[in-house]
Short mmCIF file of C-alpha atoms and ligand atoms in Angstrom, two decimals:
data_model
loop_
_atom_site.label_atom_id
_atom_site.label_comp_id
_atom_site.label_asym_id
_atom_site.label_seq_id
_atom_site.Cartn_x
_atom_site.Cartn_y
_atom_site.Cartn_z
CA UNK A 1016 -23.46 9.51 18.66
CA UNK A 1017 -19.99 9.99 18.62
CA UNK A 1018 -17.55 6.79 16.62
CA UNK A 1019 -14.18 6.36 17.44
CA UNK A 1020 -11.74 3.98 15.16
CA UNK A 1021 -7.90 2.67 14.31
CA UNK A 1022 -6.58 1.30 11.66
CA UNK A 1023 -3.03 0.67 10.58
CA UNK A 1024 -0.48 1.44 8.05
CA UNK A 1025 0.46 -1.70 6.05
CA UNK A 1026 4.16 -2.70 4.40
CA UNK A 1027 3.61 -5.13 1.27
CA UNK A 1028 5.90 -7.70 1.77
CA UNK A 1029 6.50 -8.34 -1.93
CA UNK A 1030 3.85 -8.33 -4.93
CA UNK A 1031 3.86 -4.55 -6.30
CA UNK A 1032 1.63 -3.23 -9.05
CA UNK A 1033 -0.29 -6.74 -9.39
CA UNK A 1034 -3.44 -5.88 -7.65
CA UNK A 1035 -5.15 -4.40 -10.37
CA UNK A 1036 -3.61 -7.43 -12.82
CA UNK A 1037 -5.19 -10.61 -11.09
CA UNK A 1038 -2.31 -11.29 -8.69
CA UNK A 1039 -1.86 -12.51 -5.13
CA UNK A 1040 -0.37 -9.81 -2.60
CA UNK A 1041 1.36 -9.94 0.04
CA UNK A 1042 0.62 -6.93 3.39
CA UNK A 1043 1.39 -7.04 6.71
CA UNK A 1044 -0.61 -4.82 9.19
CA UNK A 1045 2.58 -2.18 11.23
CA UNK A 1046 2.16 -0.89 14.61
CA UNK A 1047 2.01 2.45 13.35
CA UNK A 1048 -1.47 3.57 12.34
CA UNK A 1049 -3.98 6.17 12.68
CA UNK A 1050 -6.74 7.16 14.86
CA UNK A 1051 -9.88 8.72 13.94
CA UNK A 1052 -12.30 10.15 16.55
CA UNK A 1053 -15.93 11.01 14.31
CA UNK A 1054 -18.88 13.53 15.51
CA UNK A 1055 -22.34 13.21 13.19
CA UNK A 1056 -23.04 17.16 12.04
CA UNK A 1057 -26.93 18.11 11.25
CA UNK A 1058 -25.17 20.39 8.41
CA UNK A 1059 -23.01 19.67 5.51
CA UNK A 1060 -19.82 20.91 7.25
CA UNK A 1061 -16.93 19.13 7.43
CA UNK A 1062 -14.03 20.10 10.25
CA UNK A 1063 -11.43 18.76 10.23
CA UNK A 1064 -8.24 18.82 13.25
CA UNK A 1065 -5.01 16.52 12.48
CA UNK A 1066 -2.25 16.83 14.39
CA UNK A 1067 0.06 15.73 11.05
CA UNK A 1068 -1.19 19.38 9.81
CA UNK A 1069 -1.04 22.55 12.26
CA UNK A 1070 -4.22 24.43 10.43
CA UNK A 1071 -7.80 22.73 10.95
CA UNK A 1072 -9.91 22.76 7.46
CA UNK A 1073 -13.73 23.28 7.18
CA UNK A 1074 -14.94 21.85 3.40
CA UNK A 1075 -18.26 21.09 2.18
CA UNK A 1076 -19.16 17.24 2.03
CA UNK A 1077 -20.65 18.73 -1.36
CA UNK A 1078 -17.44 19.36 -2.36
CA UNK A 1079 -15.19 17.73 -5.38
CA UNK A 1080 -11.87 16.74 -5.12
CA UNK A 1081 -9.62 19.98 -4.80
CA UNK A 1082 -5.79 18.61 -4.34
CA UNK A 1083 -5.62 19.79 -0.88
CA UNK A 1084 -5.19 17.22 2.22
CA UNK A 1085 -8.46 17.17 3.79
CA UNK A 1086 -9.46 15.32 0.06
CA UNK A 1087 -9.57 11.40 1.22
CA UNK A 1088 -11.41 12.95 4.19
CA UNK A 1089 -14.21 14.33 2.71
CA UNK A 1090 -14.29 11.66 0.08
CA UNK A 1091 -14.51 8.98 3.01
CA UNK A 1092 -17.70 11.15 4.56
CA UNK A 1093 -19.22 10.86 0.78
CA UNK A 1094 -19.03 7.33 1.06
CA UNK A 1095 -20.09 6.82 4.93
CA UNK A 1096 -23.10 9.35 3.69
CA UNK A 1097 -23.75 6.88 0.67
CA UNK A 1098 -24.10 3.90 2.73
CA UNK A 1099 -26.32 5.86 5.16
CA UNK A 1100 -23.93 6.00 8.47
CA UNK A 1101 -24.46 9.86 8.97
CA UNK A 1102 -27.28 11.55 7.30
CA UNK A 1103 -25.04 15.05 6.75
CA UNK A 1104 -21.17 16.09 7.43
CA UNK A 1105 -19.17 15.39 10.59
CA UNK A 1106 -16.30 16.76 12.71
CA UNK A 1107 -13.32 14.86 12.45
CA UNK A 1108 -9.99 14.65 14.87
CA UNK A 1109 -7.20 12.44 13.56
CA UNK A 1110 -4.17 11.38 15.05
CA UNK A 1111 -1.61 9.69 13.06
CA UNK A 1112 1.79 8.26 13.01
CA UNK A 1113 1.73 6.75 9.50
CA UNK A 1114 4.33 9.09 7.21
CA UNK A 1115 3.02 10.22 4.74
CA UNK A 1116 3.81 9.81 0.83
CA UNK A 1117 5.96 6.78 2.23
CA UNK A 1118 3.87 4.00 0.58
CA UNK A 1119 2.62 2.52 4.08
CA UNK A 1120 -0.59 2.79 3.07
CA UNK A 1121 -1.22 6.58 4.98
CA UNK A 1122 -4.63 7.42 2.87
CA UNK A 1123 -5.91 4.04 2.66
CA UNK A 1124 -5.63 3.67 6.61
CA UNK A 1125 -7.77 7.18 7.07
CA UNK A 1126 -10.35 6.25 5.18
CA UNK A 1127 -11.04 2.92 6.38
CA UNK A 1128 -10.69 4.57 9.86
CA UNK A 1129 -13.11 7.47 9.11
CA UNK A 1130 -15.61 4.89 7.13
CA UNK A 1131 -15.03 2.46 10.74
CA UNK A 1132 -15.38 5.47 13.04
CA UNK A 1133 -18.72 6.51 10.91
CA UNK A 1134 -19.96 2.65 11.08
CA UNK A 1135 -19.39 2.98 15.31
CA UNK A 1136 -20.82 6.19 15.45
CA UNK A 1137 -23.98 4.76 13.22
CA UNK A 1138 -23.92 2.09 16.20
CA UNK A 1139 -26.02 -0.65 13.50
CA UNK A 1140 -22.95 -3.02 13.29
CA UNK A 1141 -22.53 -2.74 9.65
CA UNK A 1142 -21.32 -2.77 6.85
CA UNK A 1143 -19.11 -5.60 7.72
CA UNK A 1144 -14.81 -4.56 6.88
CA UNK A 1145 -14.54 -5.85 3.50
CA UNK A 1146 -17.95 -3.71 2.60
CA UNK A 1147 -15.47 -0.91 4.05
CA UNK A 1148 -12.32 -1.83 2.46
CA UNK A 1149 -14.10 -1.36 -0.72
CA UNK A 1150 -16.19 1.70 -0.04
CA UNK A 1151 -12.47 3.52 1.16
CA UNK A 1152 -11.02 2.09 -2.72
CA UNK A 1153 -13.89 3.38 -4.76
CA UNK A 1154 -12.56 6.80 -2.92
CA UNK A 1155 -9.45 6.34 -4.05
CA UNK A 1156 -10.64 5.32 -7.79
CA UNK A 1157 -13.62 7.66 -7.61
CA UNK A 1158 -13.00 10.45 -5.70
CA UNK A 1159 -9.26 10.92 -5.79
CA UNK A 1160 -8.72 9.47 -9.50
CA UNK A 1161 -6.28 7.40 -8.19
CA UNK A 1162 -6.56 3.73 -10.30
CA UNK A 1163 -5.88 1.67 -7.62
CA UNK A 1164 -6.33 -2.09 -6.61
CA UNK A 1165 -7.97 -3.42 -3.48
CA UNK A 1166 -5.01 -4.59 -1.53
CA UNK A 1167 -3.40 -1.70 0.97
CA UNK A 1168 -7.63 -1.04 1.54
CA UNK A 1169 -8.15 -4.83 2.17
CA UNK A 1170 -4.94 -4.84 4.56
CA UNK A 1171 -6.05 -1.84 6.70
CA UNK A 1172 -9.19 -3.23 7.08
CA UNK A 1173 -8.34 -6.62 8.22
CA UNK A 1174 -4.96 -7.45 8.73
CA UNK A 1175 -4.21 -7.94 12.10
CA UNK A 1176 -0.23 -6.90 13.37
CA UNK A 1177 2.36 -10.15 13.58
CA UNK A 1178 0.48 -11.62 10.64
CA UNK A 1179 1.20 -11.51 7.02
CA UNK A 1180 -1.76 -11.49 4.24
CA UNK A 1181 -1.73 -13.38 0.96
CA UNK A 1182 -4.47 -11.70 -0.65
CA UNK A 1183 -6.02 -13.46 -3.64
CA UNK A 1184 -7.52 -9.88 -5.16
CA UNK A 1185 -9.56 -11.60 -8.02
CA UNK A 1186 -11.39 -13.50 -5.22
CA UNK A 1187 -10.73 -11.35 -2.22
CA UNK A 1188 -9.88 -14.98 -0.64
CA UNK A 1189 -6.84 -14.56 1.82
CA UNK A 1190 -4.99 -16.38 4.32
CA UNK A 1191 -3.01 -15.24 6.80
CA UNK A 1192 0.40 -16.24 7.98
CA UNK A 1193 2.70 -15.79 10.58
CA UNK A 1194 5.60 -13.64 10.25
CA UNK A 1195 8.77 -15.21 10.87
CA UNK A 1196 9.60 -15.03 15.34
CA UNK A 1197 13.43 -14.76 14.86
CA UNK A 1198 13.82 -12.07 11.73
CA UNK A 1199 12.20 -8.73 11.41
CA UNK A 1200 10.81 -7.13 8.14
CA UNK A 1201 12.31 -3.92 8.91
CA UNK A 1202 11.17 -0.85 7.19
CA UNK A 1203 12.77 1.75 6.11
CA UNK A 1204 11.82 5.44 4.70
CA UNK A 1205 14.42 6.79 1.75
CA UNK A 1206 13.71 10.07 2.42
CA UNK A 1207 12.36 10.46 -1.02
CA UNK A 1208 8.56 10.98 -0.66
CA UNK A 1209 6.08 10.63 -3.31
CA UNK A 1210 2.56 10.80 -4.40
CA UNK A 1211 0.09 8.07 -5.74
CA UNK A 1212 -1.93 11.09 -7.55
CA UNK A 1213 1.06 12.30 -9.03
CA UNK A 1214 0.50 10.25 -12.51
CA UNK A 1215 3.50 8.09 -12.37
CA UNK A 1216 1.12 5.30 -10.70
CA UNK A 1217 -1.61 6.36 -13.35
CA UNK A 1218 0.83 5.95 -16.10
CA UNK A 1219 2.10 2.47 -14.94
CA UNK A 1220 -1.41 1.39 -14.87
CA UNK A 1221 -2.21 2.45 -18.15
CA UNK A 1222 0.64 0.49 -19.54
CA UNK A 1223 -0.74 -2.65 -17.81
CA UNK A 1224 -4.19 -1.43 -19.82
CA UNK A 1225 -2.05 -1.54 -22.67
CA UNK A 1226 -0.72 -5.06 -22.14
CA UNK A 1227 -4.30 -6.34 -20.99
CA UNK A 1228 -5.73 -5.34 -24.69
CA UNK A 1229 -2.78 -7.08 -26.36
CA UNK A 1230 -3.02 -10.29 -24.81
CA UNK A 1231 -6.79 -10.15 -24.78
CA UNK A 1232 -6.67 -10.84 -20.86
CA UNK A 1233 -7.32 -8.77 -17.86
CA UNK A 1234 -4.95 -11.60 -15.29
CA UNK A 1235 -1.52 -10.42 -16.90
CA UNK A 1236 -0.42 -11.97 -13.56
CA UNK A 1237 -1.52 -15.50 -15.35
CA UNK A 1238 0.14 -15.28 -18.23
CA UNK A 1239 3.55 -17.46 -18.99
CA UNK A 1240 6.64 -15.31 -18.55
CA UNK A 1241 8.03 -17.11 -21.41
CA UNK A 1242 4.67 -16.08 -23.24
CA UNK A 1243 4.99 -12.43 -22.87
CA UNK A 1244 9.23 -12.66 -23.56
CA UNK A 1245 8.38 -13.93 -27.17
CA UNK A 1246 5.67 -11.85 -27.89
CA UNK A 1247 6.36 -8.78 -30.16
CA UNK A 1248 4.68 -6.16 -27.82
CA UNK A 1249 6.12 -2.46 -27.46
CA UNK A 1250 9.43 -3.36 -25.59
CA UNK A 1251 8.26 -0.73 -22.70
CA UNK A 1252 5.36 -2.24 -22.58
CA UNK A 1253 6.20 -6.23 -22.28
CA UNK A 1254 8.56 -5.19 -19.56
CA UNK A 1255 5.52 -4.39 -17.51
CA UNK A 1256 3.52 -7.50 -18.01
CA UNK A 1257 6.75 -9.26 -17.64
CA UNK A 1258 6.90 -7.85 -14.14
CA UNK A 1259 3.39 -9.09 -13.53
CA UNK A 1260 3.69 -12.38 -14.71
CA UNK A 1261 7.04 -12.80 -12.37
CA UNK A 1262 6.16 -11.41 -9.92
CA UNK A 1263 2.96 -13.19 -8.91
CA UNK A 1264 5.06 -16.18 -9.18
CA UNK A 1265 7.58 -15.10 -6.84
CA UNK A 1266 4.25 -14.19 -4.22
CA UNK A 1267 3.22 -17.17 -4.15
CA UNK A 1268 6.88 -18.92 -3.78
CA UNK A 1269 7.15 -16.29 -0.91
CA UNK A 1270 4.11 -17.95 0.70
CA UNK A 1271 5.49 -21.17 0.54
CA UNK A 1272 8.69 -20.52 1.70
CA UNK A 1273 7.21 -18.88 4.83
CA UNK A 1274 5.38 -21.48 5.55
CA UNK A 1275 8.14 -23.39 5.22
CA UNK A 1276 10.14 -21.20 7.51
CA UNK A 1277 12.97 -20.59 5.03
CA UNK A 1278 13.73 -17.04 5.23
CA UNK A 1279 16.86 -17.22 2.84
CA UNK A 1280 14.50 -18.36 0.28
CA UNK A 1281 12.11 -15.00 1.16
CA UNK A 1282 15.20 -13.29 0.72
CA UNK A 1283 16.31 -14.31 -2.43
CA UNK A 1284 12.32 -13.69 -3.76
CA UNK A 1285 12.18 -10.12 -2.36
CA UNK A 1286 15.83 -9.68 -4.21
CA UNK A 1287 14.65 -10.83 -7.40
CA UNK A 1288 11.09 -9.11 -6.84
CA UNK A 1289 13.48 -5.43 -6.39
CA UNK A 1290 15.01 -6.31 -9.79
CA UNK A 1291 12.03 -6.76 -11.18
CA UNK A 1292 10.38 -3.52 -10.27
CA UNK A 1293 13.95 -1.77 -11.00
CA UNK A 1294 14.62 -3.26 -14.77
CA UNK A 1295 11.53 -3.99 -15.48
CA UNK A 1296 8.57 -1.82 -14.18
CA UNK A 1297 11.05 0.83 -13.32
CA UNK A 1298 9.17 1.98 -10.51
CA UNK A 1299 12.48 2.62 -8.17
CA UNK A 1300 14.64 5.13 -8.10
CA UNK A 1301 18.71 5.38 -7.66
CA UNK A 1302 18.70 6.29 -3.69
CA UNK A 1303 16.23 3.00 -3.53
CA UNK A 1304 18.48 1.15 -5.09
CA UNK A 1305 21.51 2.39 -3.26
CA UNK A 1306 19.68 1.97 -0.07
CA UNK A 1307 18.37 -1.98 -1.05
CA UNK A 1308 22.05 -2.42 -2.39
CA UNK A 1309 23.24 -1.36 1.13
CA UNK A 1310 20.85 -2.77 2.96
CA UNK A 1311 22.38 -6.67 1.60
CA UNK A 1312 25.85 -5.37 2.31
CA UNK A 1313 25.39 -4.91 5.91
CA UNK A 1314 23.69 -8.32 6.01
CA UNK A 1315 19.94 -8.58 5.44
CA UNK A 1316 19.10 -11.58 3.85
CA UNK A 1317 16.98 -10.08 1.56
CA UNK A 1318 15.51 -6.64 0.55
CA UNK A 1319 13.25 -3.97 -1.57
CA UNK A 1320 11.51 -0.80 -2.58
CA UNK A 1321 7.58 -1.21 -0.85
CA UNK A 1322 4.78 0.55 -2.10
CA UNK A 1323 3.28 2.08 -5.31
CA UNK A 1324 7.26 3.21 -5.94
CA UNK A 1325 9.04 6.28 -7.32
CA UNK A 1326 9.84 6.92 -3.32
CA UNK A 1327 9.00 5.80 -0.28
CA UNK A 1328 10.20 3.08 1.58
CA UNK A 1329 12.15 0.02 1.63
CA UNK A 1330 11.46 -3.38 3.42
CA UNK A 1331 14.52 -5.70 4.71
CA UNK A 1332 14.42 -9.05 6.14
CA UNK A 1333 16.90 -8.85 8.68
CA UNK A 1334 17.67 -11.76 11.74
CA UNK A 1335 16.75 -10.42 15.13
CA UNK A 1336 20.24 -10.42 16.45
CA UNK A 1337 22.41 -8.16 15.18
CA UNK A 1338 19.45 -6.26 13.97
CA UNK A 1339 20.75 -3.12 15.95
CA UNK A 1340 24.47 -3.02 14.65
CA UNK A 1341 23.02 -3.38 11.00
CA UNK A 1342 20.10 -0.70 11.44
CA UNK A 1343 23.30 1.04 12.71
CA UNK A 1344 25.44 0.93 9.62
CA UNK A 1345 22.57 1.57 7.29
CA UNK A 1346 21.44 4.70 8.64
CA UNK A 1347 24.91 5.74 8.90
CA UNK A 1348 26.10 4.79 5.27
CA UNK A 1349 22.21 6.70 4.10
CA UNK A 1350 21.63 9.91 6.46
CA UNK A 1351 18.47 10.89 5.04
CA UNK A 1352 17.01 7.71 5.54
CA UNK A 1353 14.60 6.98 8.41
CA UNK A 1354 13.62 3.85 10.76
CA UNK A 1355 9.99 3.16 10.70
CA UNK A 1356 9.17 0.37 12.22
CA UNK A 1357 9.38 -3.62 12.03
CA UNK A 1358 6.90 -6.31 10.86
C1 LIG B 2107 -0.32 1.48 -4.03
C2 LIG B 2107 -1.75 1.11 -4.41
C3 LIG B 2107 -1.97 -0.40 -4.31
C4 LIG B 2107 -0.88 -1.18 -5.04
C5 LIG B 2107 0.50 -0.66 -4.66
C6 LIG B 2107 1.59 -1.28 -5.49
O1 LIG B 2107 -0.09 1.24 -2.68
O2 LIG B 2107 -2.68 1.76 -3.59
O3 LIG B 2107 -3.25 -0.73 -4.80
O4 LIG B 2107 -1.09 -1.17 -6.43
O5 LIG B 2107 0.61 0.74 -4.81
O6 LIG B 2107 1.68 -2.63 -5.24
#
């Protein structure tokens, strides 16, 4: 039987790099997102037809990881395979508006559409979506050796559009929030793209290893800021669990001040958050910051780099009126950056 399934790109409001350290995140589901249409194969083919690439692919599911961009693909039919929704490889169409290398969450919202399309085409109701959200991370960890934590999986899977996530990802317990009715979290692309199995994620995450052995913990999100600003840690290396440690804070500050509908207060968090992850993790880039910088000028109340970093896109809180005239100026001060979408 044929299985047909959607699932959506994400932005992370604020809380980067803390969902492999014990932290609370942040996603909201976007309207854009991608569509995966699944046909069972009695052989170990795999075809594959996107319209984001103009050649179709044929791999083995046998196959290993090989750099090319049918990889989450096949590693998403290994897993469907694993947990018995098709017996052998598939044909695959995929449509997708999600840009890519963008950090909107492109690969984690094809494989938990390919592992949804393969549960619908298996037509037994199961697994259930977080079962899926983790089968499309250990493809990630596993497959594509990216070291990556649960949340943009977790958001694709279940976030619904209009609502934000605070996602506990020790306990996988979440909540979910509205989004503010008169501002927009607008986002933005740079027009720098990036990679999350390019090694500067790898490398980040390996310094949060680092920090994890030194303080004997693996929750550097729980540990006093103060604590890890008088410790005598490698300088590089307290900057990141610094990071961690502040910026779980400000996540769960951010949830309260939604709740509390005060969206100069989420401003001022995703400010400091963008400081954070500029000084401190140094995850952005100059454009990014030129682009956040400008972004405040022209009169958001608050803004910053999304994503895994080093490219990618931006998110701004801006109010609904005037939201025009200030997408406006900021495309015009930043030509080679792009309007996505709102959240
Ligand atoms: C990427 C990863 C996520 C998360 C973010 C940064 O999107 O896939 O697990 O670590 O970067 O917050």
């Amino acid at each position: 039987m044929r299985g047909t399934a959607s699932a959506p790109g994400r932005v992370n409001l604020i809380g980067e790099h803390i969902d492999y350290n014990g932290g609370t995140v942040l996603p909201a589901a976007l309207s854009v997102g991608v569509t995966v249409e699944l046909e069972p194969r009695d052989d170990d083919r795999v075809l594959l037809v996107a319209d984001q690439y103009d050649d179709p692919v044929e791999r083995l599911i046998s196959e290993e990881a090989s750099g090319d961009w049918s990889d989450p693909s096949v590693g998403a039919l290994r897993e469907a395979r694993a947990l018995g929704l098709i017996n052998a490889g598939a044909s695959l169409t995929i449509r997708s508006n999600i840009p890519q290398g963008a950090g909107l969450s492109s690969s984690a919202a094809l494989t938990v559409a390919i592992l949804k399309a393969a549960r619908a085409a298996g037509g037994v109701g199961r697994p259930d979506d977080q079962e899926i959200a983790l089968a499309a991370r250990r493809v990630e960890n596993d497959y594509l050796g990216v070291p990556c934590g649960i949340m943009d999986q977790f958001a694709v899977a279940i976030a619904k559009p209009g609502m934000a996530m605070a996602l506990d990802t020790k306990s996988l317990q979440y909540d979910l929030l509205d989004l503010p009715q008169d501002h927009t979290f607008v986002v933005i692309h740079s027009g720098v793209s990036r990679k999350l199995t390019d090694g500067r994620y790898k490398t980040r995450k390996i310094e949060c290893d680092q920090a994890k052995a030194y303080f004997g913990t693996d929750d550097l999100c729980h540990l006093d800021p103060d604590a890890v600003r008088s410790s005598d840690l490698d300088a590089t290396i307290r900057k990141r669990a610094l990071h961690c440690a502040t910026e779980h804070r400000r996540v769960l500050a951010t949830v309260e001040a939604l709740k509390a509908k005060d969206t100069a207060g989420v401003g001022d968090l995703m400010n400091a958050s963008h400081v954070s992850m500029r000084d401190d993790f140094e995850m952005s880039l100059e454009p990014i910051d030129a682009l956040v910088d400008d972004a405040m000028s022209a009169g958001a109340l608050g803004a910053r780099l999304t994503g895994g970093g080093f490219g990618g896109c931006i998110t701004a809180l801006v109010a609904n009126e005037g939201k025009d005239d200030w997408l406006y100026e900021l495309l015009r001060l930043h030509p080679r950056a792009k309007f996505i979408c709102g959240a």
